[in-house]
Each structure stands twice: as C-alpha cells, then as structure tokens.
Amino acid sequence: MTEKVKKIIVIFAQAGINVLETMAMVKAGLGKAYIKKDQKAVGDVSGIIGFSSKSGSAKGSMSVTFSEASALGIVGSMLGEEYPEVNDEVKDAVGEMTNMICGQARKDLVEMDMIFEAGTPSVVTGKNHTIRHVSERAILAIPLDTSHGSLSIEVCIG
Amino acid sequence: MTEKVKKIIVIFAQAGINVLETMAMVKAGLGKAYIKKDQKAVGDVSGIIGFSSKSGSAKGSMSVTFSEASALGIVGSMLGEEYPEVNDEVKDAVGEMTNMICGQARKDLVEMDMIFEAGTPSVVTGKNHTIRHVSERAILAIPLDTSHGSLSIEVCIG
C-alpha cells in the first residue's frame, strides 16, 4: 500500500468517524482497511456518490454500505426516533450521511492537491445487494464498527 | 412539465437509445417518460453515476435500472456471448453503458448551458433492489423497451 493510498484511507475513515459522531452521536471504530480485489460490498442499504475533478481528468465514486440493523440504529440515533424498517426518511438520512462523509473527505483531499466536486447521492435498498465500483483503479475498503453494527466505506479514485 | 424538463428527458432518452443501438445493436423504444413522486426505481441490476458542474453549484445523479433478463440479453448482444447469470463481466458492461449514456447526455446538455463532469459508475446487483435519488429536485423517469425486456433511466439534476 503506497503512502498516498494510506493517506486517502485515513481521510475517508476520519470523515466517516466524524460524521457518525457529529450527526448521529455514534462512536465508530476503524476496522482493518484493505484494497479489494473482488470489488464487492454486500449490504442492505447503501449510499452512493460520484465525484470528479473540475477538468474531468480525475474521477471516482464512494459508497457507504450498512446492514439493515446498523442503518436503522444509526439513523435512529441521528434523528432521535425508532425506525422498525428502512423507510424514505431512513434512506434520505443515509443519503445525507453519504453526502457529508464525501464532502468532508473532499475538503481534506484538497491538501493532497485532489480537488473534486461531487454529484448528488443515491440510496440503494435491497437485502444483500452488492456494489461494484467500475474502474481500473483499486477499491479501498474501510470498515467501521459501531454499537449498532458495522458499515463499510468504499472508495475508488481513478 | 416545463420545456426545459422535456428537453432534458429527450436528451437522456436519445442517449440511451443511441448507446443501446451502437454498443449492443439493440433497438429500444421510448415508453412514457414521467416525473416521479415516489422516487424509486425497482430492478435487479443498476448502473449509477453522479455528475456535477465545474463550480459544484449544479449536480445530479443518473441511474439505469435493468431487470435481470434485460441486463443479460442486452449485455449478451453487446459482447456476443450468452450470459446465464449476472457475473462481473455483465456488471462491468452495465457500468460502461451507464457511463456512455451519461457521457452522451452531458455532451448534449452543453447546448442548454449545463456543463457537467461525471464520476465513475457503480453497479448495484440484488433482486428487486430500489434506488432513491436523494435530492429536492424532481426525478425524471425514462422507460425504454427492448426485445430483451425493459430498462429505466432515471435522472435527477439539482
């Protein structure tokens, strides 16, 4: 793993941990980050966002994949409500978290001379869906653990 | 529906029809496009891509959602192979088609003074997953019919 890749992982991990703490009052611990070969996140609820440099020469995508339990628990803590199922409010909150994690990471990537603008987030719901980031670049997988269950941030910058 | 929205629908519909014809030799007919209220595409395989203006002031997302049958049939025609299941090759082809539809639409949007760069595509697989574009803007749904089954392009520009 190059120093650059390590720095990118730290930036996205820190963004995820900060957003969970400030938005949802949920403490998250960083699991072992790794470079994926099978390019596949599996989960029940995912936020996805794409980003690109102003010139379009660099681009990427980021996903945040939750189990149903971790999505319901984290969004419940964020909005101060109990959610028995993944409704539109939960999906919007997942989209908002995805947007904020990406936004904070993009802010920190500027220090690495990587300046990105992001699209709007989409939220996928479906038991055991998988996400494949279509790129020739490595996929960085950043697992986070919380008391509500785990989630995984995946980042691909090409 | 405003003239602007109609124009955007035509641009994305034309991009979808052209990409299917030129990449996969599949003729597609345009169904009735509409503005979604429930913001939910349901399908088995979806390509998702985000885009943003250089200044970051305008942004959006686009998804192309296939049934399993239409994904297998269209990618099979595109690559000249029979695919019994959605493997990584099928997913990459769906990602590539998503990228090309978005690319052609972005080219045509320039005439409307909308200049976007796109992120990299992600491909979601999972029986009956749903996609919610998280935005306060309207979601434009553009259904296309082919001899392999239907697909739906959804666009959200905010």
PDB file of C-alpha atoms in Angstrom:
ATOM      1  CA  MET A   1       0.000   0.000   0.000  1.00  0.00           C
ATOM      2  CA  THR A   2       1.538   3.321  -1.033  1.00  0.00           C
ATOM      3  CA  GLU A   3       1.731   6.336   1.266  1.00  0.00           C
ATOM      4  CA  LYS A   4      -0.789   8.091  -0.965  1.00  0.00           C
ATOM      5  CA  VAL A   5      -3.308   5.268  -0.646  1.00  0.00           C
ATOM      6  CA  LYS A   6      -2.784   5.189   3.121  1.00  0.00           C
ATOM      7  CA  LYS A   7      -3.447   8.933   3.307  1.00  0.00           C
ATOM      8  CA  ILE A   8      -6.648   8.592   1.263  1.00  0.00           C
ATOM      9  CA  ILE A   9      -7.857   5.800   3.548  1.00  0.00           C
ATOM     10  CA  VAL A  10      -7.187   7.905   6.641  1.00  0.00           C
ATOM     11  CA  ILE A  11      -9.058  10.851   5.139  1.00  0.00           C
ATOM     12  CA  PHE A  12     -12.201   8.830   4.341  1.00  0.00           C
ATOM     13  CA  ALA A  13     -12.042   6.868   7.622  1.00  0.00           C
ATOM     14  CA  GLN A  14     -11.752  10.102   9.600  1.00  0.00           C
ATOM     15  CA  ALA A  15     -14.606  11.647   7.614  1.00  0.00           C
ATOM     16  CA  GLY A  16     -16.815   8.642   8.355  1.00  0.00           C
ATOM     17  CA  ILE A  17     -15.954   8.591  12.049  1.00  0.00           C
ATOM     18  CA  ASN A  18     -16.508  12.359  12.391  1.00  0.00           C
ATOM     19  CA  VAL A  19     -19.825  12.402  10.534  1.00  0.00           C
ATOM     20  CA  LEU A  20     -21.160   9.476  12.589  1.00  0.00           C
ATOM     21  CA  GLU A  21     -20.120  11.198  15.795  1.00  0.00           C
ATOM     22  CA  THR A  22     -21.318  14.706  14.985  1.00  0.00           C
ATOM     23  CA  MET A  23     -24.508  13.825  13.079  1.00  0.00           C
ATOM     24  CA  ALA A  24     -25.611  10.662  14.848  1.00  0.00           C
ATOM     25  CA  MET A  25     -23.746  10.741  18.163  1.00  0.00           C
ATOM     26  CA  VAL A  26     -22.444   7.283  17.306  1.00  0.00           C
ATOM     27  CA  LYS A  27     -18.857   6.335  18.103  1.00  0.00           C
ATOM     28  CA  ALA A  28     -17.244   4.297  15.348  1.00  0.00           C
ATOM     29  CA  GLY A  29     -14.049   2.284  15.475  1.00  0.00           C
ATOM     30  CA  LEU A  30     -11.931   1.733  12.403  1.00  0.00           C
ATOM     31  CA  GLY A  31     -11.543  -1.891  11.329  1.00  0.00           C
ATOM     32  CA  LYS A  32      -8.720  -3.097   9.130  1.00  0.00           C
ATOM     33  CA  ALA A  33      -8.816  -1.154   5.864  1.00  0.00           C
ATOM     34  CA  TYR A  34      -7.716  -3.031   2.766  1.00  0.00           C
ATOM     35  CA  ILE A  35      -7.542  -2.907  -1.006  1.00  0.00           C
ATOM     36  CA  LYS A  36     -10.262  -5.029  -2.521  1.00  0.00           C
ATOM     37  CA  LYS A  37      -9.788  -7.470  -5.290  1.00  0.00           C
ATOM     38  CA  ASP A  38     -13.320  -8.774  -5.626  1.00  0.00           C
ATOM     39  CA  GLN A  39     -14.693  -5.211  -5.735  1.00  0.00           C
ATOM     40  CA  LYS A  40     -17.897  -6.091  -3.965  1.00  0.00           C
ATOM     41  CA  ALA A  41     -19.585  -4.555  -0.940  1.00  0.00           C
ATOM     42  CA  VAL A  42     -22.514  -6.571   0.395  1.00  0.00           C
ATOM     43  CA  GLY A  43     -25.237  -4.956   2.487  1.00  0.00           C
ATOM     44  CA  ASP A  44     -28.862  -3.954   2.823  1.00  0.00           C
ATOM     45  CA  VAL A  45     -28.747  -0.154   2.491  1.00  0.00           C
ATOM     46  CA  SER A  46     -26.063   1.813   0.640  1.00  0.00           C
ATOM     47  CA  GLY A  47     -25.449   5.426  -0.161  1.00  0.00           C
ATOM     48  CA  ILE A  48     -23.508   6.022  -3.382  1.00  0.00           C
ATOM     49  CA  ILE A  49     -21.978   9.251  -4.640  1.00  0.00           C
ATOM     50  CA  GLY A  50     -19.774  10.077  -7.608  1.00  0.00           C
ATOM     51  CA  PHE A  51     -17.181  12.833  -7.819  1.00  0.00           C
ATOM     52  CA  SER A  52     -14.902  14.339 -10.427  1.00  0.00           C
ATOM     53  CA  SER A  53     -12.207  16.962 -10.772  1.00  0.00           C
ATOM     54  CA  LYS A  54     -13.062  20.235 -12.462  1.00  0.00           C
ATOM     55  CA  SER A  55     -11.233  19.194 -15.597  1.00  0.00           C
ATOM     56  CA  GLY A  56     -12.855  15.760 -15.567  1.00  0.00           C
ATOM     57  CA  SER A  57      -9.410  14.155 -15.699  1.00  0.00           C
ATOM     58  CA  ALA A  58      -9.732  12.535 -12.262  1.00  0.00           C
ATOM     59  CA  LYS A  59     -12.934  10.958 -11.010  1.00  0.00           C
ATOM     60  CA  GLY A  60     -14.253   8.394  -8.628  1.00  0.00           C
ATOM     61  CA  SER A  61     -17.078   7.020  -6.565  1.00  0.00           C
ATOM     62  CA  MET A  62     -17.727   6.343  -2.922  1.00  0.00           C
ATOM     63  CA  SER A  63     -20.244   4.061  -1.264  1.00  0.00           C
ATOM     64  CA  VAL A  64     -21.284   3.638   2.332  1.00  0.00           C
ATOM     65  CA  THR A  65     -22.884   0.240   2.884  1.00  0.00           C
ATOM     66  CA  PHE A  66     -24.897  -0.593   6.003  1.00  0.00           C
ATOM     67  CA  SER A  67     -26.559  -3.708   7.304  1.00  0.00           C
ATOM     68  CA  GLU A  68     -30.255  -3.088   7.903  1.00  0.00           C
ATOM     69  CA  ALA A  69     -29.608  -3.127  11.661  1.00  0.00           C
ATOM     70  CA  SER A  70     -26.772  -0.612  11.509  1.00  0.00           C
ATOM     71  CA  ALA A  71     -28.732   1.708   9.184  1.00  0.00           C
ATOM     72  CA  LEU A  72     -31.794   1.648  11.450  1.00  0.00           C
ATOM     73  CA  GLY A  73     -29.727   2.063  14.622  1.00  0.00           C
ATOM     74  CA  ILE A  74     -27.503   4.865  13.351  1.00  0.00           C
ATOM     75  CA  VAL A  75     -30.302   6.821  11.667  1.00  0.00           C
ATOM     76  CA  GLY A  76     -32.448   6.269  14.769  1.00  0.00           C
ATOM     77  CA  SER A  77     -29.729   7.829  16.907  1.00  0.00           C
ATOM     78  CA  MET A  78     -29.289  10.642  14.382  1.00  0.00           C
ATOM     79  CA  LEU A  79     -32.973  11.581  14.219  1.00  0.00           C
ATOM     80  CA  GLY A  80     -33.973  10.597  17.754  1.00  0.00           C
ATOM     81  CA  GLU A  81     -36.637   8.148  16.566  1.00  0.00           C
ATOM     82  CA  GLU A  82     -37.049   4.405  16.420  1.00  0.00           C
ATOM     83  CA  TYR A  83     -37.299   3.007  12.915  1.00  0.00           C
ATOM     84  CA  PRO A  84     -38.621  -0.548  12.585  1.00  0.00           C
ATOM     85  CA  GLU A  85     -37.909  -0.587   8.849  1.00  0.00           C
ATOM     86  CA  VAL A  86     -35.983   1.218   6.153  1.00  0.00           C
ATOM     87  CA  ASN A  87     -38.454   3.900   5.077  1.00  0.00           C
ATOM     88  CA  ASP A  88     -37.859   7.011   2.959  1.00  0.00           C
ATOM     89  CA  GLU A  89     -36.759   9.015   5.984  1.00  0.00           C
ATOM     90  CA  VAL A  90     -34.044   6.446   6.737  1.00  0.00           C
ATOM     91  CA  LYS A  91     -32.963   6.430   3.083  1.00  0.00           C
ATOM     92  CA  ASP A  92     -32.731  10.221   2.975  1.00  0.00           C
ATOM     93  CA  ALA A  93     -30.670  10.215   6.170  1.00  0.00           C
ATOM     94  CA  VAL A  94     -28.316   7.619   4.668  1.00  0.00           C
ATOM     95  CA  GLY A  95     -28.017   9.820   1.567  1.00  0.00           C
ATOM     96  CA  GLU A  96     -27.296  12.847   3.707  1.00  0.00           C
ATOM     97  CA  MET A  97     -24.607  10.999   5.697  1.00  0.00           C
ATOM     98  CA  THR A  98     -23.045   9.780   2.437  1.00  0.00           C
ATOM     99  CA  ASN A  99     -23.010  13.337   1.148  1.00  0.00           C
ATOM    100  CA  MET A 100     -21.404  14.666   4.324  1.00  0.00           C
ATOM    101  CA  ILE A 101     -18.736  11.946   4.521  1.00  0.00           C
ATOM    102  CA  CYS A 102     -17.828  12.626   0.903  1.00  0.00           C
ATOM    103  CA  GLY A 103     -17.903  16.377   1.489  1.00  0.00           C
ATOM    104  CA  GLN A 104     -15.554  16.243   4.459  1.00  0.00           C
ATOM    105  CA  ALA A 105     -13.206  13.861   2.661  1.00  0.00           C
ATOM    106  CA  ARG A 106     -13.160  16.113  -0.420  1.00  0.00           C
ATOM    107  CA  LYS A 107     -12.211  19.044   1.814  1.00  0.00           C
ATOM    108  CA  ASP A 108      -9.264  17.084   3.210  1.00  0.00           C
ATOM    109  CA  LEU A 109      -8.225  15.738  -0.212  1.00  0.00           C
ATOM    110  CA  VAL A 110      -7.522  19.330  -1.282  1.00  0.00           C
ATOM    111  CA  GLU A 111      -4.331  19.130   0.816  1.00  0.00           C
ATOM    112  CA  MET A 112      -3.256  16.298  -1.480  1.00  0.00           C
ATOM    113  CA  ASP A 113      -3.968  18.517  -4.497  1.00  0.00           C
ATOM    114  CA  MET A 114      -7.056  16.471  -5.317  1.00  0.00           C
ATOM    115  CA  ILE A 115      -9.938  18.866  -5.891  1.00  0.00           C
ATOM    116  CA  PHE A 116     -13.263  17.182  -6.515  1.00  0.00           C
ATOM    117  CA  GLU A 117     -16.870  18.228  -6.939  1.00  0.00           C
ATOM    118  CA  ALA A 118     -19.485  15.593  -6.087  1.00  0.00           C
ATOM    119  CA  GLY A 119     -22.793  14.615  -7.646  1.00  0.00           C
ATOM    120  CA  THR A 120     -25.938  14.041  -5.610  1.00  0.00           C
ATOM    121  CA  PRO A 121     -26.172  10.823  -3.581  1.00  0.00           C
ATOM    122  CA  SER A 122     -28.338   7.844  -4.474  1.00  0.00           C
ATOM    123  CA  VAL A 123     -29.511   5.324  -1.919  1.00  0.00           C
ATOM    124  CA  VAL A 124     -29.894   1.647  -2.760  1.00  0.00           C
ATOM    125  CA  THR A 125     -32.093  -0.623  -0.687  1.00  0.00           C
ATOM    126  CA  GLY A 126     -32.311  -4.382  -1.131  1.00  0.00           C
ATOM    127  CA  LYS A 127     -31.408  -7.337   1.074  1.00  0.00           C
ATOM    128  CA  ASN A 128     -27.831  -8.464   0.403  1.00  0.00           C
ATOM    129  CA  HIS A 129     -27.275  -6.265  -2.614  1.00  0.00           C
ATOM    130  CA  THR A 130     -23.749  -5.862  -3.896  1.00  0.00           C
ATOM    131  CA  ILE A 131     -21.985  -2.793  -5.272  1.00  0.00           C
ATOM    132  CA  ARG A 132     -19.231  -2.884  -7.830  1.00  0.00           C
ATOM    133  CA  HIS A 133     -17.246   0.279  -8.466  1.00  0.00           C
ATOM    134  CA  VAL A 134     -16.473   0.119 -12.166  1.00  0.00           C
ATOM    135  CA  SER A 135     -12.924   1.372 -12.537  1.00  0.00           C
ATOM    136  CA  GLU A 136      -9.494   0.039 -13.284  1.00  0.00           C
ATOM    137  CA  ARG A 137      -8.263   1.584 -10.076  1.00  0.00           C
ATOM    138  CA  ALA A 138      -8.057  -0.178  -6.724  1.00  0.00           C
ATOM    139  CA  ILE A 139     -11.087  -0.133  -4.475  1.00  0.00           C
ATOM    140  CA  LEU A 140     -10.268   0.942  -0.931  1.00  0.00           C
ATOM    141  CA  ALA A 141     -12.471  -0.723   1.680  1.00  0.00           C
ATOM    142  CA  ILE A 142     -12.768   0.961   5.066  1.00  0.00           C
ATOM    143  CA  PRO A 143     -14.844  -0.999   7.599  1.00  0.00           C
ATOM    144  CA  LEU A 144     -16.248   0.836  10.614  1.00  0.00           C
ATOM    145  CA  ASP A 145     -17.725  -0.786  13.710  1.00  0.00           C
ATOM    146  CA  THR A 146     -20.364   0.792  15.903  1.00  0.00           C
ATOM    147  CA  SER A 147     -22.571  -0.377  18.745  1.00  0.00           C
ATOM    148  CA  HIS A 148     -25.406  -0.608  16.166  1.00  0.00           C
ATOM    149  CA  GLY A 149     -23.432  -2.866  13.839  1.00  0.00           C
ATOM    150  CA  SER A 150     -20.928  -2.390  11.102  1.00  0.00           C
ATOM    151  CA  LEU A 151     -20.760  -0.349   7.923  1.00  0.00           C
ATOM    152  CA  SER A 152     -18.241  -0.141   5.143  1.00  0.00           C
ATOM    153  CA  ILE A 153     -16.981   2.850   3.204  1.00  0.00           C
ATOM    154  CA  GLU A 154     -15.629   2.002  -0.216  1.00  0.00           C
ATOM    155  CA  VAL A 155     -13.695   4.476  -2.289  1.00  0.00           C
ATOM    156  CA  CYS A 156     -12.439   4.347  -5.809  1.00  0.00           C
ATOM    157  CA  ILE A 157     -10.434   7.265  -7.238  1.00  0.00           C
ATOM    158  CA  GLY A 158      -9.317   6.936 -10.833  1.00  0.00           C
TER     159      GLY A 158
ATOM    160  CA  MET B   1     -43.768  19.580 -17.370  1.00  0.00           C
ATOM    161  CA  THR B   2     -41.682  22.597 -18.396  1.00  0.00           C
ATOM    162  CA  GLU B   3     -39.946  22.881 -21.776  1.00  0.00           C
ATOM    163  CA  LYS B   4     -36.609  22.565 -20.001  1.00  0.00           C
ATOM    164  CA  VAL B   5     -37.603  19.287 -18.337  1.00  0.00           C
ATOM    165  CA  LYS B   6     -38.927  17.974 -21.654  1.00  0.00           C
ATOM    166  CA  LYS B   7     -35.623  18.816 -23.332  1.00  0.00           C
ATOM    167  CA  ILE B   8     -33.640  17.048 -20.617  1.00  0.00           C
ATOM    168  CA  ILE B   9     -35.832  13.944 -20.975  1.00  0.00           C
ATOM    169  CA  VAL B  10     -35.310  13.909 -24.750  1.00  0.00           C
ATOM    170  CA  ILE B  11     -31.542  14.223 -24.306  1.00  0.00           C
ATOM    171  CA  PHE B  12     -31.276  11.296 -21.894  1.00  0.00           C
ATOM    172  CA  ALA B  13     -33.774   9.159 -23.842  1.00  0.00           C
ATOM    173  CA  GLN B  14     -31.862   9.760 -27.065  1.00  0.00           C
ATOM    174  CA  ALA B  15     -28.571   8.974 -25.331  1.00  0.00           C
ATOM    175  CA  GLY B  16     -29.986   5.683 -24.020  1.00  0.00           C
ATOM    176  CA  ILE B  17     -31.454   4.693 -27.382  1.00  0.00           C
ATOM    177  CA  ASN B  18     -28.216   5.556 -29.220  1.00  0.00           C
ATOM    178  CA  VAL B  19     -25.922   3.757 -26.796  1.00  0.00           C
ATOM    179  CA  LEU B  20     -28.093   0.624 -26.870  1.00  0.00           C
ATOM    180  CA  GLU B  21     -28.104   0.678 -30.660  1.00  0.00           C
ATOM    181  CA  THR B  22     -24.438   1.442 -31.233  1.00  0.00           C
ATOM    182  CA  MET B  23     -22.931  -0.590 -28.395  1.00  0.00           C
ATOM    183  CA  ALA B  24     -25.333  -3.508 -28.171  1.00  0.00           C
ATOM    184  CA  MET B  25     -27.140  -3.475 -31.511  1.00  0.00           C
ATOM    185  CA  VAL B  26     -30.394  -3.389 -29.563  1.00  0.00           C
ATOM    186  CA  LYS B  27     -33.285  -1.244 -30.750  1.00  0.00           C
ATOM    187  CA  ALA B  28     -35.062   0.496 -27.902  1.00  0.00           C
ATOM    188  CA  GLY B  29     -38.426   2.224 -27.935  1.00  0.00           C
ATOM    189  CA  LEU B  30     -39.204   5.090 -25.622  1.00  0.00           C
ATOM    190  CA  GLY B  31     -42.040   4.486 -23.162  1.00  0.00           C
ATOM    191  CA  LYS B  32     -43.941   7.265 -21.476  1.00  0.00           C
ATOM    192  CA  ALA B  33     -41.484   9.415 -19.547  1.00  0.00           C
ATOM    193  CA  TYR B  34     -42.764  10.968 -16.349  1.00  0.00           C
ATOM    194  CA  ILE B  35     -41.777  12.867 -13.243  1.00  0.00           C
ATOM    195  CA  LYS B  36     -41.602  10.539 -10.266  1.00  0.00           C
ATOM    196  CA  LYS B  37     -43.093  11.230  -6.919  1.00  0.00           C
ATOM    197  CA  ASP B  38     -42.155   8.058  -5.117  1.00  0.00           C
ATOM    198  CA  GLN B  39     -38.526   8.384  -6.289  1.00  0.00           C
ATOM    199  CA  LYS B  40     -37.965   4.672  -6.575  1.00  0.00           C
ATOM    200  CA  ALA B  41     -36.640   2.538  -9.410  1.00  0.00           C
ATOM    201  CA  VAL B  42     -37.050  -1.203  -8.876  1.00  0.00           C
ATOM    202  CA  GLY B  43     -34.838  -3.691 -10.675  1.00  0.00           C
ATOM    203  CA  ASP B  44     -32.170  -6.378 -10.456  1.00  0.00           C
ATOM    204  CA  VAL B  45     -29.104  -4.648 -11.931  1.00  0.00           C
ATOM    205  CA  SER B  46     -28.487  -0.887 -11.947  1.00  0.00           C
ATOM    206  CA  GLY B  47     -25.705   1.379 -13.060  1.00  0.00           C
ATOM    207  CA  ILE B  48     -25.432   4.629 -11.083  1.00  0.00           C
ATOM    208  CA  ILE B  49     -23.342   7.676 -11.873  1.00  0.00           C
ATOM    209  CA  GLY B  50     -23.090  11.111 -10.296  1.00  0.00           C
ATOM    210  CA  PHE B  51     -22.209  14.350 -12.034  1.00  0.00           C
ATOM    211  CA  SER B  52     -21.528  17.948 -11.095  1.00  0.00           C
ATOM    212  CA  SER B  53     -20.795  21.285 -12.689  1.00  0.00           C
ATOM    213  CA  LYS B  54     -17.265  22.635 -12.519  1.00  0.00           C
ATOM    214  CA  SER B  55     -18.254  25.115  -9.837  1.00  0.00           C
ATOM    215  CA  GLY B  56     -20.142  22.466  -7.895  1.00  0.00           C
ATOM    216  CA  SER B  57     -23.230  24.661  -7.946  1.00  0.00           C
ATOM    217  CA  ALA B  58     -25.272  22.229 -10.056  1.00  0.00           C
ATOM    218  CA  LYS B  59     -25.157  18.491  -9.570  1.00  0.00           C
ATOM    219  CA  GLY B  60     -27.130  15.353 -10.108  1.00  0.00           C
ATOM    220  CA  SER B  61     -27.249  11.610 -10.497  1.00  0.00           C
ATOM    221  CA  MET B  62     -28.401   9.177 -13.150  1.00  0.00           C
ATOM    222  CA  SER B  63     -29.309   5.521 -12.854  1.00  0.00           C
ATOM    223  CA  VAL B  64     -30.035   2.887 -15.470  1.00  0.00           C
ATOM    224  CA  THR B  65     -32.039   0.036 -13.975  1.00  0.00           C
ATOM    225  CA  PHE B  66     -32.437  -3.320 -15.734  1.00  0.00           C
ATOM    226  CA  SER B  67     -34.387  -6.457 -14.975  1.00  0.00           C
ATOM    227  CA  GLU B  68     -32.049  -9.449 -14.805  1.00  0.00           C
ATOM    228  CA  ALA B  69     -33.406 -10.651 -18.165  1.00  0.00           C
ATOM    229  CA  SER B  70     -32.873  -7.326 -19.921  1.00  0.00           C
ATOM    230  CA  ALA B  71     -29.351  -6.939 -18.471  1.00  0.00           C
ATOM    231  CA  LEU B  72     -28.347 -10.440 -19.581  1.00  0.00           C
ATOM    232  CA  GLY B  73     -29.955 -10.067 -23.009  1.00  0.00           C
ATOM    233  CA  ILE B  74     -28.581  -6.607 -23.778  1.00  0.00           C
ATOM    234  CA  VAL B  75     -25.060  -7.325 -22.500  1.00  0.00           C
ATOM    235  CA  GLY B  76     -25.146 -10.665 -24.333  1.00  0.00           C
ATOM    236  CA  SER B  77     -25.933  -8.843 -27.562  1.00  0.00           C
ATOM    237  CA  MET B  78     -23.255  -6.252 -26.808  1.00  0.00           C
ATOM    238  CA  LEU B  79     -20.484  -8.760 -26.135  1.00  0.00           C
ATOM    239  CA  GLY B  80     -21.673 -11.553 -28.430  1.00  0.00           C
ATOM    240  CA  GLU B  81     -21.877 -14.105 -25.616  1.00  0.00           C
ATOM    241  CA  GLU B  82     -24.630 -15.821 -23.690  1.00  0.00           C
ATOM    242  CA  TYR B  83     -24.689 -14.991 -20.018  1.00  0.00           C
ATOM    243  CA  PRO B  84     -26.745 -17.291 -17.766  1.00  0.00           C
ATOM    244  CA  GLU B  85     -26.179 -15.047 -14.751  1.00  0.00           C
ATOM    245  CA  VAL B  86     -25.057 -11.570 -13.790  1.00  0.00           C
ATOM    246  CA  ASN B  87     -21.302 -12.032 -13.430  1.00  0.00           C
ATOM    247  CA  ASP B  88     -18.586  -9.384 -13.178  1.00  0.00           C
ATOM    248  CA  GLU B  89     -18.359  -9.067 -16.963  1.00  0.00           C
ATOM    249  CA  VAL B  90     -22.074  -8.235 -17.142  1.00  0.00           C
ATOM    250  CA  LYS B  91     -21.708  -5.728 -14.305  1.00  0.00           C
ATOM    251  CA  ASP B  92     -18.768  -4.007 -15.986  1.00  0.00           C
ATOM    252  CA  ALA B  93     -20.712  -3.798 -19.241  1.00  0.00           C
ATOM    253  CA  VAL B  94     -23.675  -2.245 -17.419  1.00  0.00           C
ATOM    254  CA  GLY B  95     -21.254   0.241 -15.835  1.00  0.00           C
ATOM    255  CA  GLU B  96     -19.774   1.046 -19.220  1.00  0.00           C
ATOM    256  CA  MET B  97     -23.217   1.574 -20.781  1.00  0.00           C
ATOM    257  CA  THR B  98     -24.189   3.825 -17.859  1.00  0.00           C
ATOM    258  CA  ASN B  99     -21.013   5.820 -18.378  1.00  0.00           C
ATOM    259  CA  MET B 100     -21.640   6.191 -22.104  1.00  0.00           C
ATOM    260  CA  ILE B 101     -25.308   7.177 -21.744  1.00  0.00           C
ATOM    261  CA  CYS B 102     -24.302   9.816 -19.201  1.00  0.00           C
ATOM    262  CA  GLY B 103     -21.402  10.944 -21.395  1.00  0.00           C
ATOM    263  CA  GLN B 104     -23.543  11.434 -24.469  1.00  0.00           C
ATOM    264  CA  ALA B 105     -26.252  13.200 -22.467  1.00  0.00           C
ATOM    265  CA  ARG B 106     -23.669  15.502 -20.884  1.00  0.00           C
ATOM    266  CA  LYS B 107     -22.410  16.396 -24.341  1.00  0.00           C
ATOM    267  CA  ASP B 108     -25.927  17.362 -25.424  1.00  0.00           C
ATOM    268  CA  LEU B 109     -26.668  19.219 -22.189  1.00  0.00           C
ATOM    269  CA  VAL B 110     -23.898  21.681 -23.080  1.00  0.00           C
ATOM    270  CA  GLU B 111     -26.319  23.200 -25.605  1.00  0.00           C
ATOM    271  CA  MET B 112     -28.570  24.009 -22.661  1.00  0.00           C
ATOM    272  CA  ASP B 113     -25.606  25.660 -20.897  1.00  0.00           C
ATOM    273  CA  MET B 114     -25.377  22.760 -18.466  1.00  0.00           C
ATOM    274  CA  ILE B 115     -21.763  21.644 -18.308  1.00  0.00           C
ATOM    275  CA  PHE B 116     -21.157  18.602 -16.141  1.00  0.00           C
ATOM    276  CA  GLU B 117     -18.278  16.305 -15.316  1.00  0.00           C
ATOM    277  CA  ALA B 118     -19.204  12.797 -14.169  1.00  0.00           C
ATOM    278  CA  GLY B 119     -17.806  10.464 -11.519  1.00  0.00           C
ATOM    279  CA  THR B 120     -17.109   6.792 -12.181  1.00  0.00           C
ATOM    280  CA  PRO B 121     -20.094   4.450 -12.406  1.00  0.00           C
ATOM    281  CA  SER B 122     -21.086   1.957  -9.718  1.00  0.00           C
ATOM    282  CA  VAL B 123     -23.151  -1.121 -10.456  1.00  0.00           C
ATOM    283  CA  VAL B 124     -25.673  -2.484  -7.969  1.00  0.00           C
ATOM    284  CA  THR B 125     -26.858  -6.085  -8.135  1.00  0.00           C
ATOM    285  CA  GLY B 126     -29.623  -7.527  -5.996  1.00  0.00           C
ATOM    286  CA  LYS B 127     -33.049  -8.933  -6.765  1.00  0.00           C
ATOM    287  CA  ASN B 128     -35.683  -6.197  -6.616  1.00  0.00           C
ATOM    288  CA  HIS B 129     -33.445  -3.539  -5.190  1.00  0.00           C
ATOM    289  CA  THR B 130     -34.695   0.030  -5.197  1.00  0.00           C
ATOM    290  CA  ILE B 131     -32.827   3.256  -5.883  1.00  0.00           C
ATOM    291  CA  ARG B 132     -33.704   6.590  -4.373  1.00  0.00           C
ATOM    292  CA  HIS B 133     -32.065   9.703  -5.786  1.00  0.00           C
ATOM    293  CA  VAL B 134     -31.651  11.940  -2.770  1.00  0.00           C
ATOM    294  CA  SER B 135     -32.440  15.444  -3.943  1.00  0.00           C
ATOM    295  CA  GLU B 136     -35.135  18.017  -3.605  1.00  0.00           C
ATOM    296  CA  ARG B 137     -35.416  18.150  -7.372  1.00  0.00           C
ATOM    297  CA  ALA B 138     -37.817  16.109  -9.462  1.00  0.00           C
ATOM    298  CA  ILE B 139     -36.750  12.672 -10.620  1.00  0.00           C
ATOM    299  CA  LEU B 140     -37.246  12.156 -14.339  1.00  0.00           C
ATOM    300  CA  ALA B 141     -38.081   8.558 -15.226  1.00  0.00           C
ATOM    301  CA  ILE B 142     -37.463   7.445 -18.811  1.00  0.00           C
ATOM    302  CA  PRO B 143     -38.575   3.859 -19.529  1.00  0.00           C
ATOM    303  CA  LEU B 144     -37.131   2.098 -22.572  1.00  0.00           C
ATOM    304  CA  ASP B 145     -38.462  -1.128 -24.091  1.00  0.00           C
ATOM    305  CA  THR B 146     -36.343  -3.626 -25.974  1.00  0.00           C
ATOM    306  CA  SER B 147     -36.837  -7.142 -27.289  1.00  0.00           C
ATOM    307  CA  HIS B 148     -34.826  -8.332 -24.256  1.00  0.00           C
ATOM    308  CA  GLY B 149     -37.084  -6.581 -21.771  1.00  0.00           C
ATOM    309  CA  SER B 150     -37.318  -3.135 -20.297  1.00  0.00           C
ATOM    310  CA  LEU B 151     -34.958  -0.779 -18.567  1.00  0.00           C
ATOM    311  CA  SER B 152     -35.417   2.580 -16.937  1.00  0.00           C
ATOM    312  CA  ILE B 153     -33.202   5.636 -16.966  1.00  0.00           C
ATOM    313  CA  GLU B 154     -33.714   7.947 -14.019  1.00  0.00           C
ATOM    314  CA  VAL B 155     -32.226  11.402 -13.881  1.00  0.00           C
ATOM    315  CA  CYS B 156     -32.080  13.949 -11.143  1.00  0.00           C
ATOM    316  CA  ILE B 157     -30.457  17.336 -11.783  1.00  0.00           C
ATOM    317  CA  GLY B 158     -30.336  19.739  -8.847  1.00  0.00           C
TER     318      GLY B 158
END
